[in-house]
C-alpha cells in the first residue's frame, strides 16, 4: 500500500498525462501475481491463452480453406478449361472452322477440340473406371497443369500413338512407361447378337501427377485422331474446350462464343458446372468463421470476469488513489490498460503462432501423421495430395482487428466500475 501511495504522489502533486508512466506502472503491477491474488492472475493467463488460440485458430482455418479453394479451382480449371462448346444431340462438326472463329473473340486465349468418353481400364494386376480425353499433342503440351507434371516418360511424339495416364492409376494398375493398358468401352459395334464392347490396347508413353487424387486416378489422355476412331465420332469431336484470360468473365464472353459456335451448339461455363461445389465451400467457410469467433468472445468474457475480480480486490487501493488526487479517468485508464494488455499480447502471440503454423503446415501434417500413425489429410477424401494454406492479408488483418476490438470492449465495463467506486464507501467498509 505504501508503494502505491508513493506512486500516486505524482498525480497528487501535478496532473499526469493520460496513459502516462504512472498509469502503466500501476496497471502492470496489478497484473503481476501475488500470493493472495494468484487466482486473478490465473484467470488473466487463461484469457491470454484463449485469445492467442482463438486468433491462431481463425488464421489457420481461414488460410487452409482459402488454400483448399484456390488449389481445387486451379486444378479443376487447369485441367477442364473455362468453357465448353458441345453439340446439341450430336457431335461438334467442322470444329476447326468453329475453333478459328471463337479464337478471334477478344479475351479468348485458346480453343482445343477434344473427344471424351468413359471406359473401363485394365491390366494384368487390376481394373477400374476412367475418363478418356482425346487431344492433340500441341494442345496437351499447352495444358501446363499436365505437361509440367510429367513424372515419367515424355509427351514428344504423343500424336503417333500411346496414352498418358495419372500416377495413381499407374500405381493401381501396376503399369510403367512402355506397358500396355487395355481400354474397354461399353458403346461398341452393334451386331445381330447385341452390342459388342469395344476393346483396345495402347502403350503408356507418359505418367503425370497433378496433385489432385481424382484426376491422377481417373484421367487417360489419348491422341485426338485415335480417340475419334475409338469412340466413333468420325468427323466430329465431343467438345471444344475454351480458355479465356480471366475466368471470372466467362458470363461476359459466353454470348459472343455462343454466336460464333452457331445454333447447333451449346456453351457451358465452369461456374455452371461447378456452382454447387464452390457455393458449398463458401458456406462452410463462413460458418467456420462464425463458430471460431466464439472462442474469441469466450476469451474476452474471461477478461471481463478477471478485471471485475481485480476491481473488487483493489477497492481500498482505488479509494486511497482517489483521495490522493487520482481522477476517475486515471483510474479507468489503469484498469483499461490492465485488460487491454492481455488482449494485445494474446492477439500478437496468436498472429505469430497462426502465421508460423500456416507457413509450415505440410511439414507439421507429416510429422503429426508419423507421430499418430494415421493419415491426417487423406487424398482420397480431400482430393489433394498436400495440405494447402494461403494466407490472405486482408482476412488476417480483420481477425487481428476483431480480436483487439473485443479485448478493448471487454475492459470498458470493469474499468468504468473501478472509476465509479465511491472512495468514502470503499474506505468505510474496508
Coordinates of C-alpha atoms in Angstrom, one line a residue, residues 188-196:
X188 CA -19.2 -50.8 -79.2
X189 CA -20.3 -52.1 -82.6
X190 CA -23.9 -53.3 -82.9
X191 CA -24.2 -57.0 -84.0
X192 CA -27.1 -59.4 -84.5
X193 CA -26.3 -60.7 -81.0
X194 CA -26.3 -57.2 -79.4
X195 CA -23.8 -54.5 -78.7
X196 CA -20.2 -55.8 -78.6

